[in-house]
């Protein structure tokens, strides 16, 4: 990759996290820019950079990219993590899209519930993960009989599944207890690029804390379609 991609987002775990994971797993260096104030974000809007008025935004290869799935699709293809042909690519897209639904509940829905509903919402997300999403991925691995979700090569679908598993374990350490194949799959966290990303001090963001939530709630018109 020629120049380093530059990522623009708020300081905290959100949609950009998926992009961070993908680039980190691919071993691509990037620059991580944060907005600390509403004004910095509005400046991007005023300068006409945000087509749909929202972030995140990635500058790469002379382009300014927006929209999570589009950005991820481009980066995955560029980093050779999107399968060997169109059939593998559409399989990867199906798995990653399904998985994004789960992760969005964890990072963009439950944390923003009012205090009296937050805990209940996290419990519900964990339940959904255990009863719906993880059984699906367990079955995919069982039927596919490979170390990876698609083909026999590490792909963007694997990166995202590991991300979702670790996010789930932050909420419930025993989330994988009924999923033996997912437990084995989790060993991909030993891939050197991923291992590095999981070390303290990497660009990986912690779950949204109350300070960051307060910032978002008072500064942003958060819309999560
Ligand atoms: N469809 C867009 C949604 C982007 C989005 O909802 N961005 C939020 C942060 S995750 C945002 O910019 N919120 C600020 C606002 O709307 O004022 C994508 O996938 O990138």
PDB file of C-alpha atoms and ligand atoms in Angstrom:
ATOM      1  CA  UNK A   1       0.000   0.000   0.000  1.00  0.00           C
ATOM      2  CA  UNK A   2       1.527   3.329  -1.073  1.00  0.00           C
ATOM      3  CA  UNK A   3       0.717   6.096   1.425  1.00  0.00           C
ATOM      4  CA  UNK A   4      -0.691   5.166   4.811  1.00  0.00           C
ATOM      5  CA  UNK A   5      -4.500   5.248   4.937  1.00  0.00           C
ATOM      6  CA  UNK A   6      -5.810   7.976   7.225  1.00  0.00           C
ATOM      7  CA  UNK A   7      -8.875   7.265   9.353  1.00  0.00           C
ATOM      8  CA  UNK A   8     -11.143   9.981  10.783  1.00  0.00           C
ATOM      9  CA  UNK A   9     -13.579   9.263  13.589  1.00  0.00           C
ATOM     10  CA  UNK A  10     -14.534  10.097  17.142  1.00  0.00           C
ATOM     11  CA  UNK A  11     -12.222   8.887  19.886  1.00  0.00           C
ATOM     12  CA  UNK A  12     -13.878   5.682  20.959  1.00  0.00           C
ATOM     13  CA  UNK A  13     -15.071   2.292  19.840  1.00  0.00           C
ATOM     14  CA  UNK A  14     -17.565   2.564  17.026  1.00  0.00           C
ATOM     15  CA  UNK A  15     -17.919   1.666  13.381  1.00  0.00           C
ATOM     16  CA  UNK A  16     -14.300   2.537  12.746  1.00  0.00           C
ATOM     17  CA  UNK A  17     -13.275  -0.396  14.927  1.00  0.00           C
ATOM     18  CA  UNK A  18     -14.117  -2.836  12.131  1.00  0.00           C
ATOM     19  CA  UNK A  19     -11.743  -0.989   9.828  1.00  0.00           C
ATOM     20  CA  UNK A  20      -9.002  -0.888  12.468  1.00  0.00           C
ATOM     21  CA  UNK A  21      -9.281  -4.649  12.877  1.00  0.00           C
ATOM     22  CA  UNK A  22      -9.116  -5.295   9.160  1.00  0.00           C
ATOM     23  CA  UNK A  23      -6.077  -3.098   8.590  1.00  0.00           C
ATOM     24  CA  UNK A  24      -4.335  -4.438  11.672  1.00  0.00           C
ATOM     25  CA  UNK A  25      -4.949  -8.063  10.683  1.00  0.00           C
ATOM     26  CA  UNK A  26      -3.608  -7.321   7.207  1.00  0.00           C
ATOM     27  CA  UNK A  27      -0.536  -5.710   8.746  1.00  0.00           C
ATOM     28  CA  UNK A  28      -1.234  -2.365   7.096  1.00  0.00           C
ATOM     29  CA  UNK A  29       0.018   0.727   8.889  1.00  0.00           C
ATOM     30  CA  UNK A  30      -2.441   3.592   9.159  1.00  0.00           C
ATOM     31  CA  UNK A  31      -2.925   7.000  10.745  1.00  0.00           C
ATOM     32  CA  UNK A  32      -5.716   7.278  13.272  1.00  0.00           C
ATOM     33  CA  UNK A  33      -7.200  10.805  13.514  1.00  0.00           C
ATOM     34  CA  UNK A  34      -9.743  11.689  16.204  1.00  0.00           C
ATOM     35  CA  UNK A  35     -12.209  14.491  16.676  1.00  0.00           C
ATOM     36  CA  UNK A  36     -12.116  15.813  20.178  1.00  0.00           C
ATOM     37  CA  UNK A  37     -14.798  18.420  19.587  1.00  0.00           C
ATOM     38  CA  UNK A  38     -18.019  18.776  17.700  1.00  0.00           C
ATOM     39  CA  UNK A  39     -16.413  21.668  15.757  1.00  0.00           C
ATOM     40  CA  UNK A  40     -13.753  19.419  14.219  1.00  0.00           C
ATOM     41  CA  UNK A  41     -16.441  17.102  12.977  1.00  0.00           C
ATOM     42  CA  UNK A  42     -18.581  19.989  11.695  1.00  0.00           C
ATOM     43  CA  UNK A  43     -15.602  21.366   9.813  1.00  0.00           C
ATOM     44  CA  UNK A  44     -15.427  18.175   7.769  1.00  0.00           C
ATOM     45  CA  UNK A  45     -19.134  18.520   7.089  1.00  0.00           C
ATOM     46  CA  UNK A  46     -18.818  22.203   6.108  1.00  0.00           C
ATOM     47  CA  UNK A  47     -15.877  21.448   3.849  1.00  0.00           C
ATOM     48  CA  UNK A  48     -18.218  19.116   1.988  1.00  0.00           C
ATOM     49  CA  UNK A  49     -16.249  15.974   2.806  1.00  0.00           C
ATOM     50  CA  UNK A  50     -19.065  13.939   4.319  1.00  0.00           C
ATOM     51  CA  UNK A  51     -21.481  12.824   1.599  1.00  0.00           C
ATOM     52  CA  UNK A  52     -24.118  11.661   4.056  1.00  0.00           C
ATOM     53  CA  UNK A  53     -23.094  13.980   6.847  1.00  0.00           C
ATOM     54  CA  UNK A  54     -21.535  11.284   9.002  1.00  0.00           C
ATOM     55  CA  UNK A  55     -18.264   9.516   9.693  1.00  0.00           C
ATOM     56  CA  UNK A  56     -16.254   7.497   9.507  1.00  0.00           C
ATOM     57  CA  UNK A  57     -14.103   8.688   6.712  1.00  0.00           C
ATOM     58  CA  UNK A  58     -10.968   7.090   5.279  1.00  0.00           C
ATOM     59  CA  UNK A  59      -8.481   8.762   2.963  1.00  0.00           C
ATOM     60  CA  UNK A  60      -6.714   6.198   0.842  1.00  0.00           C
ATOM     61  CA  UNK A  61      -5.261   5.870  -2.653  1.00  0.00           C
ATOM     62  CA  UNK A  62      -6.212   9.460  -3.522  1.00  0.00           C
ATOM     63  CA  UNK A  63      -9.836   8.820  -2.541  1.00  0.00           C
ATOM     64  CA  UNK A  64     -12.022   9.932   0.318  1.00  0.00           C
ATOM     65  CA  UNK A  65     -14.168   6.974   1.359  1.00  0.00           C
ATOM     66  CA  UNK A  66     -17.259   6.812   3.536  1.00  0.00           C
ATOM     67  CA  UNK A  67     -19.806   4.192   4.569  1.00  0.00           C
ATOM     68  CA  UNK A  68     -18.569   1.298   6.629  1.00  0.00           C
ATOM     69  CA  UNK A  69     -19.397  -1.606   4.357  1.00  0.00           C
ATOM     70  CA  UNK A  70     -17.997   0.121   1.274  1.00  0.00           C
ATOM     71  CA  UNK A  71     -14.769   0.951   3.093  1.00  0.00           C
ATOM     72  CA  UNK A  72     -14.406  -2.557   4.469  1.00  0.00           C
ATOM     73  CA  UNK A  73     -15.092  -4.127   1.076  1.00  0.00           C
ATOM     74  CA  UNK A  74     -12.449  -1.989  -0.615  1.00  0.00           C
ATOM     75  CA  UNK A  75      -9.820  -2.633   2.044  1.00  0.00           C
ATOM     76  CA  UNK A  76     -10.525  -6.357   2.182  1.00  0.00           C
ATOM     77  CA  UNK A  77     -10.114  -6.666  -1.591  1.00  0.00           C
ATOM     78  CA  UNK A  78      -6.983  -4.562  -1.538  1.00  0.00           C
ATOM     79  CA  UNK A  79      -5.461  -6.591   1.306  1.00  0.00           C
ATOM     80  CA  UNK A  80      -6.311  -9.907  -0.342  1.00  0.00           C
ATOM     81  CA  UNK A  81      -8.741 -10.843   2.417  1.00  0.00           C
ATOM     82  CA  UNK A  82     -11.858 -11.107   0.276  1.00  0.00           C
ATOM     83  CA  UNK A  83     -11.616 -14.584  -1.185  1.00  0.00           C
ATOM     84  CA  UNK A  84     -10.160 -16.018  -4.352  1.00  0.00           C
ATOM     85  CA  UNK A  85     -13.222 -15.458  -6.569  1.00  0.00           C
ATOM     86  CA  UNK A  86     -16.671 -13.895  -6.674  1.00  0.00           C
ATOM     87  CA  UNK A  87     -18.309 -16.884  -5.006  1.00  0.00           C
ATOM     88  CA  UNK A  88     -15.971 -16.709  -2.031  1.00  0.00           C
ATOM     89  CA  UNK A  89     -16.407 -12.965  -1.923  1.00  0.00           C
ATOM     90  CA  UNK A  90     -20.182 -13.126  -1.693  1.00  0.00           C
ATOM     91  CA  UNK A  91     -19.870 -15.777   1.041  1.00  0.00           C
ATOM     92  CA  UNK A  92     -17.538 -13.504   2.976  1.00  0.00           C
ATOM     93  CA  UNK A  93     -19.964 -10.603   2.506  1.00  0.00           C
ATOM     94  CA  UNK A  94     -22.850 -12.673   3.853  1.00  0.00           C
ATOM     95  CA  UNK A  95     -20.942 -13.635   6.972  1.00  0.00           C
ATOM     96  CA  UNK A  96     -19.530 -10.199   7.610  1.00  0.00           C
ATOM     97  CA  UNK A  97     -22.880  -8.465   7.106  1.00  0.00           C
ATOM     98  CA  UNK A  98     -24.577 -10.843   9.545  1.00  0.00           C
ATOM     99  CA  UNK A  99     -21.782 -10.388  12.008  1.00  0.00           C
ATOM    100  CA  UNK A 100     -21.894  -6.594  11.707  1.00  0.00           C
ATOM    101  CA  UNK A 101     -25.534  -6.719  12.856  1.00  0.00           C
ATOM    102  CA  UNK A 102     -24.434  -8.457  16.043  1.00  0.00           C
ATOM    103  CA  UNK A 103     -21.507  -6.142  16.687  1.00  0.00           C
ATOM    104  CA  UNK A 104     -23.600  -3.034  16.057  1.00  0.00           C
ATOM    105  CA  UNK A 105     -25.945  -4.183  18.828  1.00  0.00           C
ATOM    106  CA  UNK A 106     -22.951  -4.503  21.126  1.00  0.00           C
ATOM    107  CA  UNK A 107     -21.275  -1.201  20.345  1.00  0.00           C
ATOM    108  CA  UNK A 108     -23.979   1.099  19.051  1.00  0.00           C
ATOM    109  CA  UNK A 109     -27.266   0.046  20.592  1.00  0.00           C
ATOM    110  CA  UNK A 110     -26.801  -1.356  24.102  1.00  0.00           C
ATOM    111  CA  UNK A 111     -24.267   1.283  25.290  1.00  0.00           C
ATOM    112  CA  UNK A 112     -26.682   4.093  24.390  1.00  0.00           C
ATOM    113  CA  UNK A 113     -29.691   2.787  26.260  1.00  0.00           C
ATOM    114  CA  UNK A 114     -30.770   4.924  29.231  1.00  0.00           C
ATOM    115  CA  UNK A 115     -29.087   3.843  32.500  1.00  0.00           C
ATOM    116  CA  UNK A 116     -32.144   1.939  33.744  1.00  0.00           C
ATOM    117  CA  UNK A 117     -32.250  -0.157  30.564  1.00  0.00           C
ATOM    118  CA  UNK A 118     -28.565  -0.562  29.785  1.00  0.00           C
ATOM    119  CA  UNK A 119     -27.866  -3.699  31.775  1.00  0.00           C
ATOM    120  CA  UNK A 120     -30.977  -5.409  30.457  1.00  0.00           C
ATOM    121  CA  UNK A 121     -29.946  -4.479  26.918  1.00  0.00           C
ATOM    122  CA  UNK A 122     -26.466  -5.980  27.322  1.00  0.00           C
ATOM    123  CA  UNK A 123     -27.985  -9.167  28.742  1.00  0.00           C
ATOM    124  CA  UNK A 124     -30.251  -9.342  25.713  1.00  0.00           C
ATOM    125  CA  UNK A 125     -27.350  -8.878  23.280  1.00  0.00           C
ATOM    126  CA  UNK A 126     -25.380 -11.651  24.955  1.00  0.00           C
ATOM    127  CA  UNK A 127     -28.446 -13.875  24.773  1.00  0.00           C
ATOM    128  CA  UNK A 128     -28.820 -13.101  21.062  1.00  0.00           C
ATOM    129  CA  UNK A 129     -25.158 -13.888  20.512  1.00  0.00           C
ATOM    130  CA  UNK A 130     -25.419 -17.221  22.333  1.00  0.00           C
ATOM    131  CA  UNK A 131     -28.727 -18.373  20.928  1.00  0.00           C
ATOM    132  CA  UNK A 132     -28.609 -16.986  17.409  1.00  0.00           C
ATOM    133  CA  UNK A 133     -25.307 -15.725  16.014  1.00  0.00           C
ATOM    134  CA  UNK A 134     -22.712 -18.019  17.580  1.00  0.00           C
ATOM    135  CA  UNK A 135     -24.655 -21.224  16.807  1.00  0.00           C
ATOM    136  CA  UNK A 136     -24.738 -20.109  13.173  1.00  0.00           C
ATOM    137  CA  UNK A 137     -20.968 -19.665  13.028  1.00  0.00           C
ATOM    138  CA  UNK A 138     -20.381 -22.901  14.961  1.00  0.00           C
ATOM    139  CA  UNK A 139     -22.433 -24.737  12.329  1.00  0.00           C
ATOM    140  CA  UNK A 140     -20.628 -23.016   9.463  1.00  0.00           C
ATOM    141  CA  UNK A 141     -17.296 -24.225  10.862  1.00  0.00           C
ATOM    142  CA  UNK A 142     -18.678 -27.723  11.443  1.00  0.00           C
ATOM    143  CA  UNK A 143     -20.012 -28.024   7.892  1.00  0.00           C
ATOM    144  CA  UNK A 144     -17.023 -26.379   6.252  1.00  0.00           C
ATOM    145  CA  UNK A 145     -14.423 -28.487   8.094  1.00  0.00           C
ATOM    146  CA  UNK A 146     -11.609 -26.023   7.589  1.00  0.00           C
ATOM    147  CA  UNK A 147      -9.779 -23.712   9.978  1.00  0.00           C
ATOM    148  CA  UNK A 148     -11.379 -20.710   8.305  1.00  0.00           C
ATOM    149  CA  UNK A 149     -14.939 -19.692   7.448  1.00  0.00           C
ATOM    150  CA  UNK A 150     -14.514 -19.489   3.688  1.00  0.00           C
ATOM    151  CA  UNK A 151     -12.237 -21.534   1.442  1.00  0.00           C
ATOM    152  CA  UNK A 152      -9.115 -22.673   3.210  1.00  0.00           C
ATOM    153  CA  UNK A 153      -7.564 -19.275   3.645  1.00  0.00           C
ATOM    154  CA  UNK A 154      -7.754 -16.561   6.284  1.00  0.00           C
ATOM    155  CA  UNK A 155     -10.209 -13.835   5.205  1.00  0.00           C
ATOM    156  CA  UNK A 156     -11.978 -10.719   6.377  1.00  0.00           C
ATOM    157  CA  UNK A 157     -14.867 -12.944   7.591  1.00  0.00           C
ATOM    158  CA  UNK A 158     -12.454 -14.599  10.044  1.00  0.00           C
ATOM    159  CA  UNK A 159     -11.140 -11.255  11.259  1.00  0.00           C
ATOM    160  CA  UNK A 160     -14.651 -10.076  12.017  1.00  0.00           C
ATOM    161  CA  UNK A 161     -15.706 -13.285  13.693  1.00  0.00           C
ATOM    162  CA  UNK A 162     -12.767 -13.071  16.070  1.00  0.00           C
ATOM    163  CA  UNK A 163     -13.617  -9.423  16.737  1.00  0.00           C
ATOM    164  CA  UNK A 164     -17.218 -10.371  17.591  1.00  0.00           C
ATOM    165  CA  UNK A 165     -16.116 -13.246  19.835  1.00  0.00           C
ATOM    166  CA  UNK A 166     -13.767 -11.023  21.820  1.00  0.00           C
ATOM    167  CA  UNK A 167     -16.426  -8.327  22.094  1.00  0.00           C
ATOM    168  CA  UNK A 168     -18.871 -10.948  23.356  1.00  0.00           C
ATOM    169  CA  UNK A 169     -16.336 -12.211  25.895  1.00  0.00           C
ATOM    170  CA  UNK A 170     -15.965  -8.713  27.281  1.00  0.00           C
ATOM    171  CA  UNK A 171     -19.661  -8.898  28.179  1.00  0.00           C
ATOM    172  CA  UNK A 172     -19.720 -12.530  29.275  1.00  0.00           C
ATOM    173  CA  UNK A 173     -16.446 -14.396  29.677  1.00  0.00           C
ATOM    174  CA  UNK A 174     -18.211 -17.725  29.148  1.00  0.00           C
ATOM    175  CA  UNK A 175     -19.898 -16.759  25.892  1.00  0.00           C
ATOM    176  CA  UNK A 176     -18.091 -19.572  24.017  1.00  0.00           C
ATOM    177  CA  UNK A 177     -18.733 -22.293  26.565  1.00  0.00           C
ATOM    178  CA  UNK A 178     -21.168 -24.191  24.310  1.00  0.00           C
ATOM    179  CA  UNK A 179     -19.180 -23.714  21.126  1.00  0.00           C
ATOM    180  CA  UNK A 180     -16.171 -26.032  20.880  1.00  0.00           C
ATOM    181  CA  UNK A 181     -15.315 -25.186  17.277  1.00  0.00           C
ATOM    182  CA  UNK A 182     -15.432 -21.478  17.937  1.00  0.00           C
ATOM    183  CA  UNK A 183     -13.067 -22.011  20.853  1.00  0.00           C
ATOM    184  CA  UNK A 184     -10.600 -23.653  18.477  1.00  0.00           C
ATOM    185  CA  UNK A 185     -11.224 -20.947  15.875  1.00  0.00           C
ATOM    186  CA  UNK A 186     -10.288 -18.312  18.448  1.00  0.00           C
ATOM    187  CA  UNK A 187      -6.692 -19.460  18.100  1.00  0.00           C
ATOM    188  CA  UNK A 188      -6.401 -17.227  15.062  1.00  0.00           C
ATOM    189  CA  UNK A 189      -5.745 -14.530  17.662  1.00  0.00           C
ATOM    190  CA  UNK A 190      -2.189 -15.941  17.590  1.00  0.00           C
ATOM    191  CA  UNK A 191      -1.628 -14.739  14.024  1.00  0.00           C
ATOM    192  CA  UNK A 192       1.229 -12.280  14.615  1.00  0.00           C
ATOM    193  CA  UNK A 193      -0.532  -9.197  13.204  1.00  0.00           C
ATOM    194  CA  UNK A 194      -3.625  -9.896  15.309  1.00  0.00           C
ATOM    195  CA  UNK A 195      -1.587 -10.734  18.377  1.00  0.00           C
ATOM    196  CA  UNK A 196       0.124  -7.375  18.045  1.00  0.00           C
ATOM    197  CA  UNK A 197      -3.228  -5.586  17.718  1.00  0.00           C
ATOM    198  CA  UNK A 198      -4.445  -7.258  20.912  1.00  0.00           C
ATOM    199  CA  UNK A 199      -1.500  -5.959  22.933  1.00  0.00           C
ATOM    200  CA  UNK A 200      -2.063  -3.009  25.273  1.00  0.00           C
ATOM    201  CA  UNK A 201      -1.261   0.305  23.608  1.00  0.00           C
ATOM    202  CA  UNK A 202      -2.399  -0.743  20.115  1.00  0.00           C
ATOM    203  CA  UNK A 203      -4.965   1.411  18.258  1.00  0.00           C
ATOM    204  CA  UNK A 204      -7.708  -1.028  19.352  1.00  0.00           C
ATOM    205  CA  UNK A 205     -10.338   0.880  21.310  1.00  0.00           C
ATOM    206  CA  UNK A 206     -11.741  -0.160  24.670  1.00  0.00           C
ATOM    207  CA  UNK A 207     -15.514  -0.406  25.148  1.00  0.00           C
ATOM    208  CA  UNK A 208     -17.162   3.006  25.364  1.00  0.00           C
ATOM    209  CA  UNK A 209     -16.703   4.334  28.872  1.00  0.00           C
ATOM    210  CA  UNK A 210     -19.017   6.808  30.566  1.00  0.00           C
ATOM    211  CA  UNK A 211     -16.727   9.758  29.725  1.00  0.00           C
ATOM    212  CA  UNK A 212     -16.872   8.969  26.022  1.00  0.00           C
ATOM    213  CA  UNK A 213     -20.610   8.268  26.111  1.00  0.00           C
ATOM    214  CA  UNK A 214     -21.224  11.639  27.758  1.00  0.00           C
ATOM    215  CA  UNK A 215     -19.155  13.312  25.049  1.00  0.00           C
ATOM    216  CA  UNK A 216     -21.130  11.595  22.304  1.00  0.00           C
ATOM    217  CA  UNK A 217     -24.484  12.215  23.880  1.00  0.00           C
ATOM    218  CA  UNK A 218     -23.860  15.919  24.332  1.00  0.00           C
ATOM    219  CA  UNK A 219     -22.027  16.557  21.048  1.00  0.00           C
ATOM    220  CA  UNK A 220     -23.459  14.330  18.397  1.00  0.00           C
ATOM    221  CA  UNK A 221     -26.725  13.700  16.719  1.00  0.00           C
ATOM    222  CA  UNK A 222     -26.024  10.022  16.785  1.00  0.00           C
ATOM    223  CA  UNK A 223     -27.978   8.146  14.191  1.00  0.00           C
ATOM    224  CA  UNK A 224     -27.525   4.456  13.826  1.00  0.00           C
ATOM    225  CA  UNK A 225     -29.495   3.193  10.853  1.00  0.00           C
TER     226      UNK A 225
HETATM  227  N1  LIG B   1     -24.181   4.250   7.201  1.00  0.00           N
HETATM  228  C1  LIG B   1     -23.092   4.944   7.838  1.00  0.00           C
HETATM  229  C2  LIG B   1     -23.547   5.391   9.213  1.00  0.00           C
HETATM  230  C3  LIG B   1     -22.523   6.320   9.824  1.00  0.00           C
HETATM  231  C4  LIG B   1     -22.896   6.788  11.236  1.00  0.00           C
HETATM  232  O1  LIG B   1     -23.974   6.506  11.778  1.00  0.00           O
HETATM  233  N2  LIG B   1     -21.974   7.553  11.844  1.00  0.00           N
HETATM  234  C5  LIG B   1     -22.178   8.078  13.177  1.00  0.00           C
HETATM  235  C6  LIG B   1     -21.045   7.617  14.093  1.00  0.00           C
HETATM  236  S1  LIG B   1     -20.904   5.858  14.116  1.00  0.00           S
HETATM  237  C7  LIG B   1     -22.083   9.606  13.144  1.00  0.00           C
HETATM  238  O2  LIG B   1     -21.362  10.169  12.316  1.00  0.00           O
HETATM  239  N3  LIG B   1     -22.786  10.275  14.051  1.00  0.00           N
HETATM  240  C8  LIG B   1     -22.692  11.680  14.197  1.00  0.00           C
HETATM  241  C9  LIG B   1     -23.906  12.433  13.826  1.00  0.00           C
HETATM  242  O3  LIG B   1     -24.814  11.884  13.152  1.00  0.00           O
HETATM  243  O4  LIG B   1     -23.970  13.620  14.221  1.00  0.00           O
HETATM  244  C10 LIG B   1     -21.846   4.031   7.891  1.00  0.00           C
HETATM  245  O5  LIG B   1     -22.027   2.808   7.902  1.00  0.00           O
HETATM  246  O6  LIG B   1     -20.713   4.518   7.903  1.00  0.00           O
END
